[in-house]
Tab-separated table of C-alpha atoms in Angstrom:
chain	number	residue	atom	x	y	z
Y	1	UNK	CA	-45.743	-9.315	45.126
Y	2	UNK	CA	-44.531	-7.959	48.351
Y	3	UNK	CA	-44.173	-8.910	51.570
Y	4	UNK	CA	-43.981	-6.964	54.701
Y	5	UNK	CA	-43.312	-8.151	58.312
Y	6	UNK	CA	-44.872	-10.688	60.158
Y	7	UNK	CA	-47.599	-9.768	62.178
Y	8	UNK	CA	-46.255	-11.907	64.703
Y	9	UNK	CA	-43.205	-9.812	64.787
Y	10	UNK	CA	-44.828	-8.146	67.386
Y	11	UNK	CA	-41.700	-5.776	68.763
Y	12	UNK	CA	-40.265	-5.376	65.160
Y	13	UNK	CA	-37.337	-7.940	65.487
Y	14	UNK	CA	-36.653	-8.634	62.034
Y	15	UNK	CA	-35.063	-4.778	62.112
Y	16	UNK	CA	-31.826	-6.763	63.577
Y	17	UNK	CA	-30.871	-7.875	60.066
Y	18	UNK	CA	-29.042	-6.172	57.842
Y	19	UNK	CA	-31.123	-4.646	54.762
Y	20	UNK	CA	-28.674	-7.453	52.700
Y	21	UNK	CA	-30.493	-9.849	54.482
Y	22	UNK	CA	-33.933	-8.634	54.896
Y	23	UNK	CA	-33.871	-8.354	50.953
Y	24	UNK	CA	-33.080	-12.296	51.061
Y	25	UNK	CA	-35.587	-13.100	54.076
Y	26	UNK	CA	-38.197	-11.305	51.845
Y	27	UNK	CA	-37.406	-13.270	48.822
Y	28	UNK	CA	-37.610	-16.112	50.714
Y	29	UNK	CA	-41.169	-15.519	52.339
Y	30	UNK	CA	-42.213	-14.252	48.894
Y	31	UNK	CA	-40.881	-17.856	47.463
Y	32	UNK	CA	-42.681	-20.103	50.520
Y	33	UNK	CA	-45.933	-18.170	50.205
Y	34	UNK	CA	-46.419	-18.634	46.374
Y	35	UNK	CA	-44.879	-21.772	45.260
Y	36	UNK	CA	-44.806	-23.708	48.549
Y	37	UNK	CA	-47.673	-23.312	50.651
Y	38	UNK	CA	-50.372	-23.697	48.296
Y	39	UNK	CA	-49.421	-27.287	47.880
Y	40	UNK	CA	-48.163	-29.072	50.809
Y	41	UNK	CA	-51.574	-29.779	52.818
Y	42	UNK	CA	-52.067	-32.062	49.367
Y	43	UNK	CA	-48.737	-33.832	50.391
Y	44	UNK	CA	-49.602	-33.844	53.786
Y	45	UNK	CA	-52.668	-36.118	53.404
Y	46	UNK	CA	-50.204	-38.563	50.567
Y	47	UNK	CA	-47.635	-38.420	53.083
Y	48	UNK	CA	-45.158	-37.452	49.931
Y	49	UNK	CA	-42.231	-34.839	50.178
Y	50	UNK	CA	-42.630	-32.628	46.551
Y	51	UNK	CA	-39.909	-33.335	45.085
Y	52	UNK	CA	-40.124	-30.591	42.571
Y	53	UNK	CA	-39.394	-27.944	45.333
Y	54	UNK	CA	-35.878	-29.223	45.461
Y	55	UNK	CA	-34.585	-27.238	42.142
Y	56	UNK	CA	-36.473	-24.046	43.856
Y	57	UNK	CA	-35.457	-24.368	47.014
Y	58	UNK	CA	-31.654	-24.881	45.670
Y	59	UNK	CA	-32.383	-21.438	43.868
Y	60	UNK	CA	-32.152	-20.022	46.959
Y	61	UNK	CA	-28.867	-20.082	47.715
Y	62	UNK	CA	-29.220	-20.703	51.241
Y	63	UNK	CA	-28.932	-24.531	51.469
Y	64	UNK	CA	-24.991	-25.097	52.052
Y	65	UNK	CA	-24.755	-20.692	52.750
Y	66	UNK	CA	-22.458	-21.421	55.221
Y	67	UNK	CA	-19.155	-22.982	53.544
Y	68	UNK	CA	-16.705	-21.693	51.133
Y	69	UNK	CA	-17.337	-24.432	48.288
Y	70	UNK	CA	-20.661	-23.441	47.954
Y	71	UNK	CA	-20.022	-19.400	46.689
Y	72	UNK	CA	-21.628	-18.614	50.738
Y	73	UNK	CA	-23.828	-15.418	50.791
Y	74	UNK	CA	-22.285	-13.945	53.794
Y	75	UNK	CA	-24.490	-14.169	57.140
Y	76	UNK	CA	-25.080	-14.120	60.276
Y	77	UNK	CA	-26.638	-16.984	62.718
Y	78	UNK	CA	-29.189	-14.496	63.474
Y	79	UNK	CA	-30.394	-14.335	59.333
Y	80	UNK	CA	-30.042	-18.008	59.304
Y	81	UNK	CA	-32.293	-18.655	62.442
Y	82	UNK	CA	-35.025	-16.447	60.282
Y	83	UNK	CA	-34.383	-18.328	57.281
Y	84	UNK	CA	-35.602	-21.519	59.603
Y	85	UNK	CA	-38.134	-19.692	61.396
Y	86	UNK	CA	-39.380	-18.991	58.149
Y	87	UNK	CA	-39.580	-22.291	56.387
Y	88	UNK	CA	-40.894	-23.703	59.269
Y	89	UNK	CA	-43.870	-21.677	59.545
Y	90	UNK	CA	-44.998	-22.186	55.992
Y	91	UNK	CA	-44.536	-26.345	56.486
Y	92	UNK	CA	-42.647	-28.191	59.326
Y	93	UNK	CA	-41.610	-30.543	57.188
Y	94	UNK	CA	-39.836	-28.973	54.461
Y	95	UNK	CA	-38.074	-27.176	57.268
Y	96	UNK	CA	-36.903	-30.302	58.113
Y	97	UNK	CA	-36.086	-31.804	54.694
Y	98	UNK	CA	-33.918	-28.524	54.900
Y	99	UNK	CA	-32.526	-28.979	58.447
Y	100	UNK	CA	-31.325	-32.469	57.531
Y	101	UNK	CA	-29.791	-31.358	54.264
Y	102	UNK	CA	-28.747	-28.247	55.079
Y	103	UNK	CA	-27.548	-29.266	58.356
Y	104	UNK	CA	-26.890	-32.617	59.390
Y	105	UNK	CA	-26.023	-33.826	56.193
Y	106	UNK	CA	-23.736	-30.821	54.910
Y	107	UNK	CA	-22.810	-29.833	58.621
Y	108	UNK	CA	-21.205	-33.204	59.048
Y	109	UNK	CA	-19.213	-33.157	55.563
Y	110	UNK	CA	-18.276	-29.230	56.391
Y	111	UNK	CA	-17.282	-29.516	59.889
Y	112	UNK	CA	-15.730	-33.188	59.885
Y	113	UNK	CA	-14.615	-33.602	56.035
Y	114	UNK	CA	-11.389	-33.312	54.991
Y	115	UNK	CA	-10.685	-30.351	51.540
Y	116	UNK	CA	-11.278	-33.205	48.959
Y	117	UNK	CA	-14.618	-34.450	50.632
Y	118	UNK	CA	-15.836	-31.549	51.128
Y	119	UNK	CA	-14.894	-30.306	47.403
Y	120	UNK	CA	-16.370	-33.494	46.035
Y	121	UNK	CA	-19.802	-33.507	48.203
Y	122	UNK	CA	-21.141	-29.818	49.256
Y	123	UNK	CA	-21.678	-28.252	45.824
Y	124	UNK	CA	-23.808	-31.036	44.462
Y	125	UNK	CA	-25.792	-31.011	47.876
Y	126	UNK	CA	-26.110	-27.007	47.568
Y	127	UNK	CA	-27.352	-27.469	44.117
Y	128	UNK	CA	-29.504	-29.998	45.019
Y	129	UNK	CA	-27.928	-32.644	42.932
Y	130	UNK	CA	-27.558	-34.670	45.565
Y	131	UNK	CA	-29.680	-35.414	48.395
Y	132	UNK	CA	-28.287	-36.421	51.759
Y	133	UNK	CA	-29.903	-37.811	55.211
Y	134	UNK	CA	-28.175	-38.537	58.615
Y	135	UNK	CA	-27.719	-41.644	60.151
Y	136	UNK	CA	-27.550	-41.293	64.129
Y	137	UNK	CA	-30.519	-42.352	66.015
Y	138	UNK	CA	-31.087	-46.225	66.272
Y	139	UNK	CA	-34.282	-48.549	67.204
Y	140	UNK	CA	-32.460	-49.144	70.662
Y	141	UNK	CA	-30.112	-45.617	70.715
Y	142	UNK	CA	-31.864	-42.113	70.630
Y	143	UNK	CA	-30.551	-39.747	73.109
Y	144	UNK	CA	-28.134	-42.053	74.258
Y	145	UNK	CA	-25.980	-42.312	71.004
Y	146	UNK	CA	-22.322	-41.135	73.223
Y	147	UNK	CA	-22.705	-44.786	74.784
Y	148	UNK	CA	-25.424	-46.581	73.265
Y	149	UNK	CA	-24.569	-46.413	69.539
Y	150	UNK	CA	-24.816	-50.288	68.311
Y	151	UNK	CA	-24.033	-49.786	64.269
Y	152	UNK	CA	-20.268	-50.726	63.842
Y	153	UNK	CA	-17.434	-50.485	61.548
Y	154	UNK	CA	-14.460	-52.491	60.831
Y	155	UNK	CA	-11.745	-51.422	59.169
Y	156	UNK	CA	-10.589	-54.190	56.248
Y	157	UNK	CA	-7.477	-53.791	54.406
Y	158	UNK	CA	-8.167	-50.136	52.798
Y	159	UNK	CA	-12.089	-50.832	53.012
Y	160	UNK	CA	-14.712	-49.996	56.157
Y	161	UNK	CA	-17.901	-52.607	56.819
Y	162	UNK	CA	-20.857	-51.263	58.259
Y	163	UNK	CA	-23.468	-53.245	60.250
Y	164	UNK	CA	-26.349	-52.183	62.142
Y	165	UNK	CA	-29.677	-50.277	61.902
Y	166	UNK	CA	-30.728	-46.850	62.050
Y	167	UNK	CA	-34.432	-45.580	62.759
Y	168	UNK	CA	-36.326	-42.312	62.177
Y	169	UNK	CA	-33.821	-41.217	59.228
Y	170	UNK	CA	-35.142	-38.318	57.609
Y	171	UNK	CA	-34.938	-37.932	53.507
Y	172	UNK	CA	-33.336	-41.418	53.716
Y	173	UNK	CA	-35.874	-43.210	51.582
Y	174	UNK	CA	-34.793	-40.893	48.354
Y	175	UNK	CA	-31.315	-39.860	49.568
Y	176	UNK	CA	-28.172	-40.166	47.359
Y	177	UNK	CA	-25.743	-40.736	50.659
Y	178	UNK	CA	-26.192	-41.062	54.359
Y	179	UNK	CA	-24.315	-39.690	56.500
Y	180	UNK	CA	-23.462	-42.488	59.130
Y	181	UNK	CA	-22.158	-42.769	62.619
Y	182	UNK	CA	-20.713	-45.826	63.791
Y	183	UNK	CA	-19.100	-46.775	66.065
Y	184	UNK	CA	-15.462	-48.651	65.517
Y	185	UNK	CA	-14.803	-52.217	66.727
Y	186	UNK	CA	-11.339	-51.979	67.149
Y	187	UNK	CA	-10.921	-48.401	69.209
Y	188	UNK	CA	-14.309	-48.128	70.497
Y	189	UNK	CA	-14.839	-44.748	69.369
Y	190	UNK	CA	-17.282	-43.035	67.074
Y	191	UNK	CA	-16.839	-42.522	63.562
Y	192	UNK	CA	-18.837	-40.798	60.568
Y	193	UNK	CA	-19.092	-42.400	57.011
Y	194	UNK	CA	-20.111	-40.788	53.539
Y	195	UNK	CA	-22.845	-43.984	52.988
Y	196	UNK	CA	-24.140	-44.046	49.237
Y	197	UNK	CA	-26.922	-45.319	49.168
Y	198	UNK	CA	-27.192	-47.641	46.309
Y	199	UNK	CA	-24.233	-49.460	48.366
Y	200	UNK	CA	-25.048	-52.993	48.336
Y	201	UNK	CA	-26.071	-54.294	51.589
Y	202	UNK	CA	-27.927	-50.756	52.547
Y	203	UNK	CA	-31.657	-50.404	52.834
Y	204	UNK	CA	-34.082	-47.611	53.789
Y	205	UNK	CA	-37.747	-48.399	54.356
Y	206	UNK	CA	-40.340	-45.960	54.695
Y	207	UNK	CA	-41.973	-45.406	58.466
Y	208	UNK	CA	-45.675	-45.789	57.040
Y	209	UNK	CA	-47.949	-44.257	59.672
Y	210	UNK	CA	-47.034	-41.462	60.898
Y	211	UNK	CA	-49.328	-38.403	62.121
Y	212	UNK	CA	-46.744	-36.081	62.462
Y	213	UNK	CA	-44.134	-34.403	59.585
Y	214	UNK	CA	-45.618	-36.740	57.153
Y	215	UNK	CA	-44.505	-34.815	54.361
Y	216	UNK	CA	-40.725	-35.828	55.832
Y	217	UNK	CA	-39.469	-39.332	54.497
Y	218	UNK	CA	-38.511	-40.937	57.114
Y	219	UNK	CA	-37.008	-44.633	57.207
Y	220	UNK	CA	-35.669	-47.305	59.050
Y	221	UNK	CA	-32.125	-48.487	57.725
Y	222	UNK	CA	-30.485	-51.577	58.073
Y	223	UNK	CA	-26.771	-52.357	56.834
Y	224	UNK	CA	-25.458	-55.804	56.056
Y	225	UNK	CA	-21.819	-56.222	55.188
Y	226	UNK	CA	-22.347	-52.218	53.871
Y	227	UNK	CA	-18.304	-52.184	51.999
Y	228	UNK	CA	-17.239	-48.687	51.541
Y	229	UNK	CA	-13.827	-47.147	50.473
Y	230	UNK	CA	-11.578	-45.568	52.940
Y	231	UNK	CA	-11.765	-42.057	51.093
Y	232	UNK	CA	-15.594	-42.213	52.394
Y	233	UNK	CA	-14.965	-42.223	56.182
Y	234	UNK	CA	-15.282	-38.648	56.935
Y	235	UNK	CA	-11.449	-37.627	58.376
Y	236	UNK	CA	-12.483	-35.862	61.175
Y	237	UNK	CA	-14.738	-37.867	62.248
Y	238	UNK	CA	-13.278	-40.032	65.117
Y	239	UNK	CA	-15.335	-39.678	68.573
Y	240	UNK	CA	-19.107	-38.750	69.489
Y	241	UNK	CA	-17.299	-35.128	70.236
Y	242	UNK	CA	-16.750	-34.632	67.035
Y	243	UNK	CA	-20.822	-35.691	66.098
Y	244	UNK	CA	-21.462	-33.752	69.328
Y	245	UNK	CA	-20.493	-30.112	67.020
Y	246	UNK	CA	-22.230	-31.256	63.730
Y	247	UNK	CA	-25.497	-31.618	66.217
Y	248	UNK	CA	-24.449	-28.072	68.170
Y	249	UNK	CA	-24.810	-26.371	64.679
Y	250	UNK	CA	-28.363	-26.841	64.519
Y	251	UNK	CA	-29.977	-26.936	68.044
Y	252	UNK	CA	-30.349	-23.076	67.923
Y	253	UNK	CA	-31.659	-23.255	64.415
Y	254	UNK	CA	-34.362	-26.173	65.605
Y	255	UNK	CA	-35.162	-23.403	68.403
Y	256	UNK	CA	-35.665	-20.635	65.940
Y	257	UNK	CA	-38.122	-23.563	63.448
Y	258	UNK	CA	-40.274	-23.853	66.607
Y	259	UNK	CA	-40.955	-20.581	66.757
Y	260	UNK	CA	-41.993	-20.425	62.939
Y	261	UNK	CA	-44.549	-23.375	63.279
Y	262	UNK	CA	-46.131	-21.390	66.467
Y	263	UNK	CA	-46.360	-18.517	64.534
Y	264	UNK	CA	-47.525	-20.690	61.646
Y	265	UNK	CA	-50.524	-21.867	63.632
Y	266	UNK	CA	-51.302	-18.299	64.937
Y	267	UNK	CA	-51.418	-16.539	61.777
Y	268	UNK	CA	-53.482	-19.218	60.498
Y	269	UNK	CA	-55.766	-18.928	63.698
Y	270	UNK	CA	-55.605	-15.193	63.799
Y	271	UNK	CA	-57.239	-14.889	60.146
Y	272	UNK	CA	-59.924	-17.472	60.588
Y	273	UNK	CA	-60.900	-15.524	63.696
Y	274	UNK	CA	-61.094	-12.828	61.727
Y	275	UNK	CA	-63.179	-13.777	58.992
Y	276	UNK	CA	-65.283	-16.430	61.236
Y	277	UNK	CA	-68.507	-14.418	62.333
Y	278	UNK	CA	-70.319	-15.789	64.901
Y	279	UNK	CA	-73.273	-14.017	67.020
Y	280	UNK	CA	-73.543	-11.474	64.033
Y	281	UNK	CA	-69.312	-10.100	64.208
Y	282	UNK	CA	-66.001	-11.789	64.003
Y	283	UNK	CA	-64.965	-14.282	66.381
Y	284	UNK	CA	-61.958	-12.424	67.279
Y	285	UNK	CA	-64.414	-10.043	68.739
Y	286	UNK	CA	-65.313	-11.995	71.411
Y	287	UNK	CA	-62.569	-11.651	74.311
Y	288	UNK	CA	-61.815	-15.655	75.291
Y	289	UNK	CA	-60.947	-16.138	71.632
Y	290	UNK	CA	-59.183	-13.058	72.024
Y	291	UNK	CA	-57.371	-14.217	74.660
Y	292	UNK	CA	-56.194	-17.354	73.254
Y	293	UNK	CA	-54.725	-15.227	70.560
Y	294	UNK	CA	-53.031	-13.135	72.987
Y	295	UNK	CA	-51.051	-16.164	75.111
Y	296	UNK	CA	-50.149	-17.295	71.613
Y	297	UNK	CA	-48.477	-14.421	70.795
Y	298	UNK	CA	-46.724	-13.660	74.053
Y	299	UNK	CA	-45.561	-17.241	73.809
Y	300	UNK	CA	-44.015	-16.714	70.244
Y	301	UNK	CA	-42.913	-13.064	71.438
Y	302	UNK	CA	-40.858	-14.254	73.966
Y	303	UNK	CA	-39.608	-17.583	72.800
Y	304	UNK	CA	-38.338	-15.111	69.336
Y	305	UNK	CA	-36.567	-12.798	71.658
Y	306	UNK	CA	-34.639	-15.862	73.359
Y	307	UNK	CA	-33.274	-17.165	70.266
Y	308	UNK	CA	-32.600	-14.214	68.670
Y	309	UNK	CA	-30.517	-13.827	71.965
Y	310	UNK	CA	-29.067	-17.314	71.392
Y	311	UNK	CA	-28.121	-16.498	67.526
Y	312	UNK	CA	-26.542	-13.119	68.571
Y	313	UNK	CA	-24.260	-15.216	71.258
Y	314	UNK	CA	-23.200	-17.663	68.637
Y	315	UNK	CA	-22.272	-14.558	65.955
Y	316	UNK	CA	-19.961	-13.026	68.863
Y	317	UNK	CA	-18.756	-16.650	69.469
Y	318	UNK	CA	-19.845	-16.894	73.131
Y	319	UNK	CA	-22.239	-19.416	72.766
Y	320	UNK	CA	-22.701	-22.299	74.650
Y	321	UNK	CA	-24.283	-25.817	74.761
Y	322	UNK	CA	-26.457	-25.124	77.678
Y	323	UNK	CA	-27.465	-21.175	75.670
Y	324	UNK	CA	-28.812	-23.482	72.460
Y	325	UNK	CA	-30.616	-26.322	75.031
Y	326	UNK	CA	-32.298	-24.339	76.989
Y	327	UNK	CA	-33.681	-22.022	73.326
Y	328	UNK	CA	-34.927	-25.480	72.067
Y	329	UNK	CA	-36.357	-26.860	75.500
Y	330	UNK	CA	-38.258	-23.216	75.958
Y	331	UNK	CA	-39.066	-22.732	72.363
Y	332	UNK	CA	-40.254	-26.605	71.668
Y	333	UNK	CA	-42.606	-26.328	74.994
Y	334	UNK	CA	-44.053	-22.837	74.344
Y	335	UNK	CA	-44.475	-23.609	70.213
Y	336	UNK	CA	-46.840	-26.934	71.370
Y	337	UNK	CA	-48.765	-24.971	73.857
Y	338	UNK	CA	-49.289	-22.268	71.707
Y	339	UNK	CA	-50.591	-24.594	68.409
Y	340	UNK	CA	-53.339	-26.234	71.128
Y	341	UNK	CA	-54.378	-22.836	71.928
Y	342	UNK	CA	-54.661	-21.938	67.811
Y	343	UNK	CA	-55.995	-24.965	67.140
C-alpha cells in the first residue's frame, strides 16, 4: 500500500528530506495508517495505552535514532520533527508515549549519562524492552521546577534516598524506570536519578479522569525512603541546566506534534465534508464550511513552515531557546484554534 503526501502539505514541504528519509517517513505513515489508527478511538474510550504497539513501534527504528548505542539511522532534526508530526496526527497520545520515551526518558540517559549508563539503558529502551517515564513536574512545581522542585535526595554512604511526589507522569503507571529529578539536600542543586520502578518505597497511581490524551498513562508518584545505588544517579546530572537541555531537545519536536494533530483534525474534517451531502451536494460545497477548511489549513501551513524553520536552525546548530519557544507557543495556539474550527 502506498502513501503519497499529505494533502495538508499544501506547498510540498516534505521535498526538504532526503529521499533516505522520505522512504522512512513513508514507511512510517504506511505503519500508523494500518496497524495504528484503526484501533486507538477503542483505547480512547478504555482510557488504555495498546500495549502491543510497543514491539511495532520499536520496529521502527526511530525510538532512540539519535545515539550511537542504538545502531542510529542517520538524520536530521528536520526528518525527526516529521516523524512527530506524523505520529501525532494519527493519535496524540502515542505521540506522546513516544515523546516521553523517545525523549525525556532516553534524552536524559543520552545527554546526562555517563558511557556505562548509557550502554546499560538505551538499547533495551530502543528495543522496547524497557519502558521509561520522566519524573519532573510536581503537585505544587510545574513550570517552576528551576526553584520550586520539592522531591529531594540525600546522599547515604554509597546509596541516594528519594522523597517526594511527582504528578502528571506520563507511561509511569507501566514503566520499568523513571527518570527523576531531585533536588539535593546537601548542595541545593538539581540532580537526575535512573528510578526502577519496582524500588521499594516508589508508587505510581493512575490519574483516572481525564478528557484529554487518555490513551497516555499518566500517574501521580510518591517516594518514601526510595534507596537507590550510586551507579543510578545519572553523572551529568547536577543542576536544573543540565534538565534545562534534556527539555530543549524536545520543545521543537512538541512544536512539529502540534502541527500533526491540526492536520489530524483537518484531514479528518476535510473528508467528512466531502462525503457529507447536505441540500442535495457535499458540504464542502457550501463556502462557510469551505472557509473553515481554508483558516485550518493556512493555520497548519504556516505553523509547518515555522518549525521546519526551527528544525533547519537546530541541524546548522544555530538554534536557540527563544527559536524552539516561540515554534511551540505559535504552533500549540494555532493547532487548538484550528481543531475548533474542524470540529
Amino acid at each position: 500500500m502506498a502513501f503519497e503526501k499529505l494533502v495538508s502539505d499544501f506547498f510540498d514541504l516534505e521535498k526538504n528530506l532526503s529521499a533516505h528519509e522520505l522512504d522512512k517517513l513513508m514507511e512510517l505513515r504506511q505503519y500508523l495508517e494500518t496497524d495504528i489508527k484503526p484501533i486507538v478511538n477503542d483505547y480512547w474510550d478504555r482510557a488504555e495505552f495498546p500495549r502491543e504497539l510497543v514491539d511495532g513501534l520499536a520496529k521502527t527504528k526511530l525510538i532512540g535514532m539519535a545515539w550511537p548505542e542504538t545502531e542510529p539511522f542517520q538524520t536530521s532534526a528536520v526528518f525527526r520533527g516529521w516523524v512527530a508530526l506524523e505520529l501525532a496526527r494519527i493519535d496524540a497520545s502515542v505521540a506522546t508515549y513516544v515523546g516521553v520515551q523517545n525523549g525525556l526518558a532516553m534524552g536524559s540517559i543520552g545527554v546526562c549519562g555517563s558511557d556505562e549508563q548509557r550502554a546499560q539503558w538505551l538499547p533495551g529502551m530502543h528495543s522496547g524492552e524497557i519502558i521509561g517515564s520522566f519524573g519532573l513536574t510536581e503537585p505544587l512545581s510545574g513550570s517552576d521546577s528551576a526553584q520550586g522542585l520539592r522531591t529531594t535526595a540525600t546522599r547515604d554512604g554509597d546509596h541516594w534516598v528519594l522523597n517526594g511526589s511527582k504528578r502528571w507522569i506520563g507511561n509511569a503507571t507501566w514503566a520499568d524506570i523513571c527518570v527523576v529529578w531531585a533536588k539535593d539536600t546537601e548542595d541545593k542543586q538539581v540532580k537526575g536519578f535512573i528510578v526502577p520502578t519496582d524500588t521499594d518505597g516508589f508508587v505510581a497511581t493512575k490519574i483516572e479522569g481525564k478528557q484529554s490524551l487518555r490513551i497516555v498513562q499518566n500517574a501521580d508518584i510518591t517516594m518514601t525512603n526510595v534507596r537507590i545505588p550510586d551507579s543510578l544517579k545519572l553523572e551529568k546530572a547536577n543542576s536544573f541546566a543540565d534538565t534545562a537541555t534534556v527539555l530543549r531537545l524536545t520543545r521543537a519536536e512538541v512544536a512539529w506534534a502540534a502541527v500533526g494533530v491540526a492536520i489530524g483534525a483537518y484531514e479528518a474534517a476535510l473528508a467528512y465534508a466531502n462525503e457529507r451531502v447536505q441540500f442535495g451536494k457535499p458540504i464542502a460545497s457550501h463556502q462557510l464550511v469551505q472557509d473553515l477548511l481554508v483558516k485550518s489549513l493556512g493555520n497548519i501551513t504556516s505553523s509547518l513552515t515555522l518549525v521546519l524553520e526551527t528544525s533547519r536552525k537546530q541541524d546548522a546548530g544555530e538554534l536557540k531557546d527563544e527559536h524552539a519557544s516561540l515554534a511551540k507557543a505559535v504552533a500549540t495556539a494555532r493547532m487548538r484554534e484550528s481543531v475548533a474550527w474542524c470540529r
